[in-house]
Amino acid sequence: MEPDPDRHPRPDRADSAAVERTILRLADNDPVNDHLDAFTALLAPEGRALLDAVRDTDPADELAVATRLRREHPAGLVSAALGQARLRQRAAAKFGTGDAGRMYFTPNGVEQSTRASVAAYRAARMRELGIGSVADLCCGIGGDAIALARAGIRVLAVDRDPVTVAAARANMAALGLEDLVEVREADVTEVDTAGFDAVFVDPARRGGRGRIFDPEAYSPPLSWAVEAARTAPHAALKVAPGIPHEAVPGDAEAEWISDGGDVKEAVLWFGTAPGAIRATLLPGPRPLLSRGLPDPAVRPVGRYLYEPDGAVIRAHLVAEVADALDGGLVDATIAYITADELRPTPYAGAYEITDQLPFNLKRLKALLRERQVGTLTVKKRGSAVEPEELRRKVKPQGPNAATVFLTRVAGAPTMLVGHPAQGLSRRPIDPQGPEALRPPPA
């Protein structure tokens, strides 16, 4: 049966341009995608069918697909489905293709939701603490609530935005978690959390101008979240990893978490170990606890250079790693550890250093030409030179690979050339135990 041209007219060129602009807005925090009616329409049979139809649409093909589908479906619904498909594609990096392909997202939800691996780790830790119920305040599209429910924890998930709440409810239904998660639209500052074993607060850290760095500019402010945390037996507050250490309350445990080497967040725990500081590396988990060690001494560059994980650096635990490696710093202000022996640690990447040069691009270019280096990895810490700028100037060519560190050594701009150390086991060890003080097997 031919579609009724009067009901869904074929778009002309101007209409096509409008469709393209709408689709682009759908995945970029535009209010069109946040309209409750448009979102709700996606949950109806026609909307679900459209979502299935556009599931694997390449962004480059969206205009053609939209033009074709508008012949049989309302233009707004087609645009909403294509926008949701793009959000699902973006969300796959955080939630995996299986879950992301069934879930519903808002643009802010994709940006601000917790990565599934991090949420699962936190939920497992809460389960180990004996927590059976959590008030999840500022729940967003429900990423943490999903992990908590899958850990067997009962959840009250609260958010004040109607579309976000609708997405969270749809996600619990899509993943079969409705029996464990109640999603409520409300102002979190007015929610009674009495009777819950724990409170989890994930304040919004983005505004109209991007990331928010002042904890008191979070929504709600960190000070409110801290007071809410103190009313429960246990609590966890998700904050930006750049939070100043002096902003951490004295009765909180501070934890910095990385996943695959990328720092994802910091968490302030209440009801656990007041004053404790830890870095946790995922996958694992591989926790590193502070022992309150003084800053490592600066020493000459040895045979090996260790680059600590970002969570270790943010948690100010470089000294704990340096102590386990019997190493020191290349500079008092730079978080590179140098040592004479190669020792296994999950908390830092190890490199064998072959050359140490004062900063001089001509000398570096000559060295790389002599070594026939065509694959050059550039790392920097304490240098204003951009890696791409350096590659463009030295023009590496050849079959070999090398890594150059642009840094300071005892205050002087320096280039350290080397390659990843070979033969290290990446198994977790306790940097405070005797195993850490033994060299690796020959």
XYZ file of C-alpha atoms in Angstrom:
442
model
C 0.000 0.000 0.000
C 1.409 3.387 -1.032
C 1.812 5.953 1.765
C -0.565 8.902 1.818
C 1.432 11.819 0.363
C -0.771 14.353 2.153
C -0.075 12.807 5.564
C 3.672 12.384 5.180
C 4.787 14.527 2.248
C 8.108 13.747 0.662
C 10.606 16.353 1.841
C 12.012 18.797 -0.657
C 15.596 20.012 -0.515
C 14.855 22.580 2.179
C 13.029 19.973 4.246
C 15.996 17.617 3.873
C 18.336 20.266 5.209
C 16.009 20.781 8.168
C 15.971 17.032 8.821
C 19.753 16.935 8.797
C 19.969 19.805 11.283
C 17.442 18.082 13.529
C 19.341 14.787 13.475
C 22.586 16.510 14.318
C 20.900 18.233 17.271
C 19.501 14.939 18.535
C 22.926 13.749 19.615
C 24.190 17.098 20.870
C 22.182 18.095 23.936
C 19.474 19.833 21.933
C 16.105 20.306 23.653
C 14.415 18.500 20.756
C 15.792 15.209 21.996
C 14.884 16.072 25.570
C 11.217 16.628 24.823
C 9.220 14.177 26.903
C 6.559 13.522 24.271
C 9.158 12.710 21.626
C 10.972 10.391 24.011
C 7.796 8.663 25.131
C 6.878 8.043 21.494
C 10.008 5.918 21.153
C 8.618 3.509 23.765
C 5.435 2.872 21.772
C 5.309 0.014 19.216
C 5.946 2.295 16.220
C 8.890 3.919 17.982
C 10.406 0.574 18.939
C 10.039 -0.660 15.377
C 11.819 2.430 14.089
C 14.622 1.978 16.618
C 15.138 -1.549 15.329
C 15.100 -0.285 11.743
C 17.771 2.392 12.307
C 19.886 0.459 14.821
C 23.022 0.214 12.672
C 22.631 3.397 10.650
C 25.908 5.017 9.730
C 25.889 8.739 10.627
C 26.855 9.508 7.039
C 23.644 7.826 5.848
C 21.258 9.476 8.301
C 19.865 12.052 5.888
C 19.003 9.454 3.253
C 17.490 7.144 5.861
C 15.459 9.980 7.387
C 14.151 11.000 3.960
C 13.036 7.436 3.222
C 11.436 6.773 6.607
C 9.540 10.073 6.684
C 7.410 8.768 3.831
C 5.752 6.340 6.251
C 6.385 7.758 9.724
C 6.056 11.159 11.414
C 9.140 13.294 10.877
C 9.636 13.984 14.579
C 9.547 10.297 15.444
C 12.045 9.447 12.706
C 14.388 12.158 13.964
C 14.041 10.971 17.568
C 14.778 7.363 16.542
C 17.880 8.326 14.578
C 19.087 10.491 17.453
C 18.562 7.662 19.903
C 20.419 5.258 17.598
C 23.392 7.595 17.555
C 23.328 7.905 21.342
C 23.277 4.105 21.644
C 26.293 3.860 19.383
C 28.152 6.366 21.545
C 27.068 4.617 24.735
C 28.472 1.255 23.629
C 31.928 2.319 24.836
C 30.568 2.690 28.381
C 27.900 0.012 28.575
C 28.913 -2.568 25.963
C 27.017 -3.174 22.747
C 24.596 -5.641 24.362
C 23.202 -3.325 27.038
C 23.604 -0.106 25.046
C 21.593 -1.579 22.190
C 18.610 -2.081 24.506
C 18.905 1.006 26.697
C 17.585 4.545 26.269
C 19.740 7.643 26.599
C 19.719 11.405 26.724
C 22.776 13.302 25.456
C 23.727 14.321 28.998
C 23.098 10.755 30.129
C 25.704 9.408 27.726
C 28.238 12.044 28.751
C 27.775 11.888 32.517
C 26.820 8.284 33.263
C 29.304 5.995 34.982
C 31.174 3.464 32.867
C 29.660 0.030 33.487
C 32.929 -1.501 34.719
C 33.386 1.280 37.292
C 29.763 1.084 38.419
C 30.056 -2.711 38.801
C 33.192 -2.320 40.932
C 31.492 0.214 43.211
C 28.386 -1.956 43.521
C 30.539 -4.960 44.432
C 32.287 -2.935 47.126
C 28.927 -1.874 48.545
C 27.802 -5.487 48.540
C 30.968 -6.446 50.457
C 30.107 -3.770 53.034
C 26.815 -5.568 53.650
C 24.720 -2.866 51.998
C 21.314 -4.135 50.892
C 19.548 -0.909 49.920
C 20.756 2.352 48.359
C 19.138 5.733 47.710
C 20.697 6.699 44.361
C 20.349 10.479 44.196
C 20.868 12.195 40.822
C 20.534 8.791 39.170
C 20.647 10.046 35.590
C 19.716 7.390 33.048
C 20.377 4.719 35.690
C 23.884 3.431 35.041
C 24.787 3.011 38.707
C 21.313 1.766 39.623
C 21.728 -0.998 37.033
C 25.016 -2.130 38.568
C 23.637 -1.977 42.100
C 20.558 -4.011 41.169
C 22.683 -6.604 39.400
C 24.660 -6.915 42.631
C 21.393 -7.768 44.403
C 20.942 -4.356 46.044
C 17.526 -2.681 46.246
C 17.605 0.847 44.809
C 15.559 4.031 44.963
C 16.739 6.011 41.912
C 15.871 9.707 41.969
C 16.247 12.489 39.423
C 14.314 15.686 38.826
C 14.429 15.797 35.014
C 11.321 14.195 33.462
C 13.040 12.856 30.321
C 15.958 11.487 32.328
C 13.525 9.739 34.677
C 11.645 8.304 31.703
C 14.923 6.966 30.308
C 15.879 5.430 33.649
C 12.497 3.702 33.961
C 12.748 2.415 30.405
C 16.234 1.078 31.115
C 15.139 -0.848 34.186
C 12.334 -2.399 32.145
C 14.592 -3.176 29.202
C 17.133 -4.934 31.436
C 14.594 -6.729 33.652
C 15.484 -4.836 36.844
C 12.123 -3.261 37.684
C 11.623 -5.447 40.771
C 14.789 -4.086 42.412
C 14.756 -0.464 41.250
C 12.132 2.179 41.939
C 12.649 5.262 39.763
C 11.197 8.469 41.157
C 10.955 11.973 39.689
C 11.752 14.376 42.513
C 14.146 17.002 43.802
C 16.858 14.972 45.547
C 17.136 17.573 48.300
C 13.569 16.736 49.341
C 13.879 12.925 49.374
C 13.737 11.090 52.698
C 16.583 8.557 52.700
C 15.854 7.170 56.168
C 15.743 3.409 56.186
C 18.330 2.945 53.426
C 21.661 1.290 54.190
C 23.537 3.746 51.991
C 23.242 6.943 49.992
C 24.922 7.374 46.622
C 25.091 10.880 45.159
C 26.314 11.718 41.668
C 25.967 15.508 41.323
C 25.857 17.051 37.853
C 29.319 18.334 36.977
C 28.499 19.867 33.612
C 26.726 23.122 32.871
C 25.894 25.208 29.860
C 29.578 26.075 29.428
C 30.990 22.587 29.885
C 32.702 20.930 32.831
C 32.320 22.392 36.315
C 35.486 22.352 38.406
C 34.270 24.069 41.574
C 32.667 21.363 43.783
C 30.296 23.964 45.233
C 29.024 24.654 41.714
C 27.931 21.032 41.299
C 24.188 20.421 41.175
C 23.532 19.825 44.026
C 26.643 21.347 45.668
C 29.216 19.045 47.239
C 28.523 20.505 50.695
C 24.887 19.373 50.449
C 25.942 15.921 49.244
C 28.358 15.563 52.177
C 25.652 16.390 54.684
C 23.307 13.901 52.987
C 26.038 11.288 53.190
C 26.471 11.791 56.919
C 22.835 10.899 57.555
C 23.278 7.294 56.365
C 25.307 4.365 57.742
C 27.308 4.313 54.507
C 27.592 6.675 51.565
C 29.519 7.218 48.353
C 29.789 10.540 46.543
C 31.008 10.561 42.959
C 33.173 13.607 42.242
C 35.536 14.775 39.524
C 39.027 13.208 39.703
C 40.537 16.690 39.821
C 38.999 17.455 43.205
C 41.607 19.143 45.443
C 42.721 16.959 48.325
C 42.009 19.796 50.707
C 38.338 19.656 49.640
C 37.998 16.063 50.893
C 36.181 15.982 54.260
C 38.206 14.591 57.121
C 35.642 11.883 57.866
C 35.685 10.562 54.297
C 37.795 7.984 52.526
C 38.973 9.259 49.126
C 39.366 6.836 46.225
C 40.551 7.573 42.701
C 39.560 5.038 40.045
C 41.071 4.363 36.626
C 39.904 1.893 34.015
C 42.324 0.622 31.413
C 44.767 3.357 32.377
C 42.255 6.223 32.044
C 41.242 8.069 35.210
C 37.451 8.010 35.403
C 36.392 9.488 38.729
C 36.979 9.997 42.407
C 34.676 8.717 45.137
C 34.271 9.991 48.670
C 33.244 7.097 50.941
C 31.606 7.568 54.320
C 31.289 4.842 56.949
C 34.405 3.010 55.740
C 37.898 4.276 56.662
C 37.905 7.994 57.541
C 40.993 9.780 56.241
C 42.148 6.866 54.086
C 43.365 7.491 50.546
C 43.481 4.860 47.838
C 43.884 4.435 44.111
C 42.026 1.580 42.442
C 42.964 0.316 39.013
C 40.517 -1.564 36.821
C 40.291 -4.210 35.567
C 41.191 -5.956 38.764
C 40.459 -4.323 41.049
C 43.995 -3.432 42.078
C 43.866 -1.155 45.115
C 46.827 0.866 46.371
C 46.530 2.365 49.858
C 48.346 5.408 51.159
C 50.968 4.879 53.836
C 51.648 8.584 54.245
C 55.159 8.368 52.808
C 57.162 11.543 52.166
C 57.865 12.631 48.603
C 60.553 10.494 46.937
C 64.034 11.933 46.556
C 65.222 13.235 43.190
C 67.956 11.088 41.685
C 69.818 10.719 38.374
C 67.997 8.939 35.599
C 68.580 5.199 35.827
C 68.095 2.457 33.297
C 64.321 2.352 33.738
C 61.604 4.969 33.786
C 58.203 4.235 35.343
C 55.067 6.147 34.378
C 52.528 5.839 37.238
C 48.862 5.239 36.470
C 46.796 8.422 36.470
C 44.782 7.307 39.512
C 48.037 6.849 41.445
C 49.088 10.375 40.530
C 45.713 11.924 41.376
C 45.689 10.131 44.729
C 49.207 11.427 45.498
C 50.534 7.885 45.878
C 53.607 8.137 43.666
C 55.780 7.761 46.785
C 54.236 4.354 47.558
C 55.047 3.095 44.067
C 58.554 4.590 44.099
C 59.257 2.921 47.445
C 58.264 -0.488 46.069
C 60.516 0.042 43.044
C 63.460 1.369 45.079
C 63.281 4.389 42.814
C 63.267 8.161 42.916
C 61.933 11.060 40.904
C 63.603 12.569 37.843
C 62.427 15.972 39.071
C 60.764 17.164 42.261
C 57.714 18.401 40.321
C 57.364 15.543 37.795
C 55.610 12.213 38.457
C 58.132 10.053 36.603
C 59.942 7.438 38.677
C 63.409 6.244 37.738
C 65.184 3.112 38.987
C 68.100 0.853 38.127
C 66.189 -2.436 38.269
C 63.149 -3.735 36.444
C 60.447 -4.796 38.869
C 56.847 -5.854 38.283
C 54.100 -3.455 39.302
C 50.547 -2.977 38.068
C 50.664 0.655 39.153
C 53.059 2.005 36.516
C 54.214 1.331 32.983
C 57.933 0.581 32.658
C 60.295 1.824 29.940
C 63.958 1.066 29.312
C 65.828 4.325 28.707
C 68.562 4.250 26.077
C 69.379 7.946 25.718
C 69.169 11.142 27.754
C 69.477 14.401 25.813
C 69.064 18.057 26.684
C 66.074 19.450 24.822
C 67.313 19.881 21.246
C 65.170 18.902 18.281
C 68.108 18.697 15.865
C 69.921 16.205 18.089
C 66.745 14.179 18.547
C 66.109 14.137 14.791
C 69.661 12.937 14.138
C 69.355 10.223 16.784
C 66.063 8.944 15.386
C 67.486 8.936 11.855
C 70.504 6.964 13.058
C 68.225 4.430 14.828
C 65.846 4.292 11.810
C 62.847 5.144 13.972
C 59.637 5.548 12.007
C 57.100 4.828 14.755
C 57.531 7.441 17.457
C 55.464 7.604 20.632
C 55.725 10.990 22.328
C 54.889 11.427 26.000
C 55.232 14.642 27.911
C 55.100 15.880 31.445
C 56.385 19.313 32.370
C 56.936 20.354 28.738
C 55.032 22.888 26.629
C 55.860 21.105 23.358
C 52.920 19.278 21.777
C 53.553 15.693 20.604
C 52.194 16.308 17.093
C 54.389 19.384 16.738
C 57.464 17.342 17.652
C 56.594 14.523 15.222
C 56.114 17.041 12.439
C 59.523 18.585 13.051
C 61.611 15.414 13.473
C 59.842 13.519 10.622
C 60.499 9.966 11.871
C 61.193 7.396 9.147
C 62.254 3.775 9.273
C 61.213 0.303 10.447
C 61.932 0.729 14.168
C 59.934 2.181 17.064
C 60.856 4.330 20.045
C 59.304 6.386 22.828
C 60.485 9.875 23.709
C 59.636 11.572 26.995
C 59.615 15.358 26.989
C 60.136 16.348 30.605
C 62.407 18.003 33.112
C 65.294 16.300 34.844
C 66.483 18.118 37.963
C 64.869 21.268 36.574
C 66.383 21.112 33.080
C 64.282 20.486 29.929
C 65.235 16.996 28.844
C 64.410 14.327 26.267
C 64.530 10.688 27.403
C 64.457 8.105 24.626
C 63.618 4.447 25.139
C 61.046 1.717 24.630
C 58.573 -0.284 26.734
C 60.420 -2.663 29.023
C 60.117 -6.312 28.095
C 59.573 -9.362 30.276
C 57.531 -7.796 33.074
C 54.636 -9.687 34.607
C 51.590 -7.434 34.960
C 50.081 -9.494 37.771
C 49.041 -7.492 40.825
C 51.466 -7.345 43.736
C 51.300 -5.656 47.078
C 53.752 -2.732 46.948
C 53.863 -2.847 50.730
C 54.774 -6.530 50.957
C 58.079 -8.405 50.659
C 57.280 -9.589 47.116
C 57.550 -6.036 45.887
C 61.125 -5.791 47.142
C 62.411 -8.744 45.126
C 63.667 -8.332 41.555
C 61.726 -10.208 38.869
C 62.822 -13.739 37.954
C 65.688 -13.905 35.491
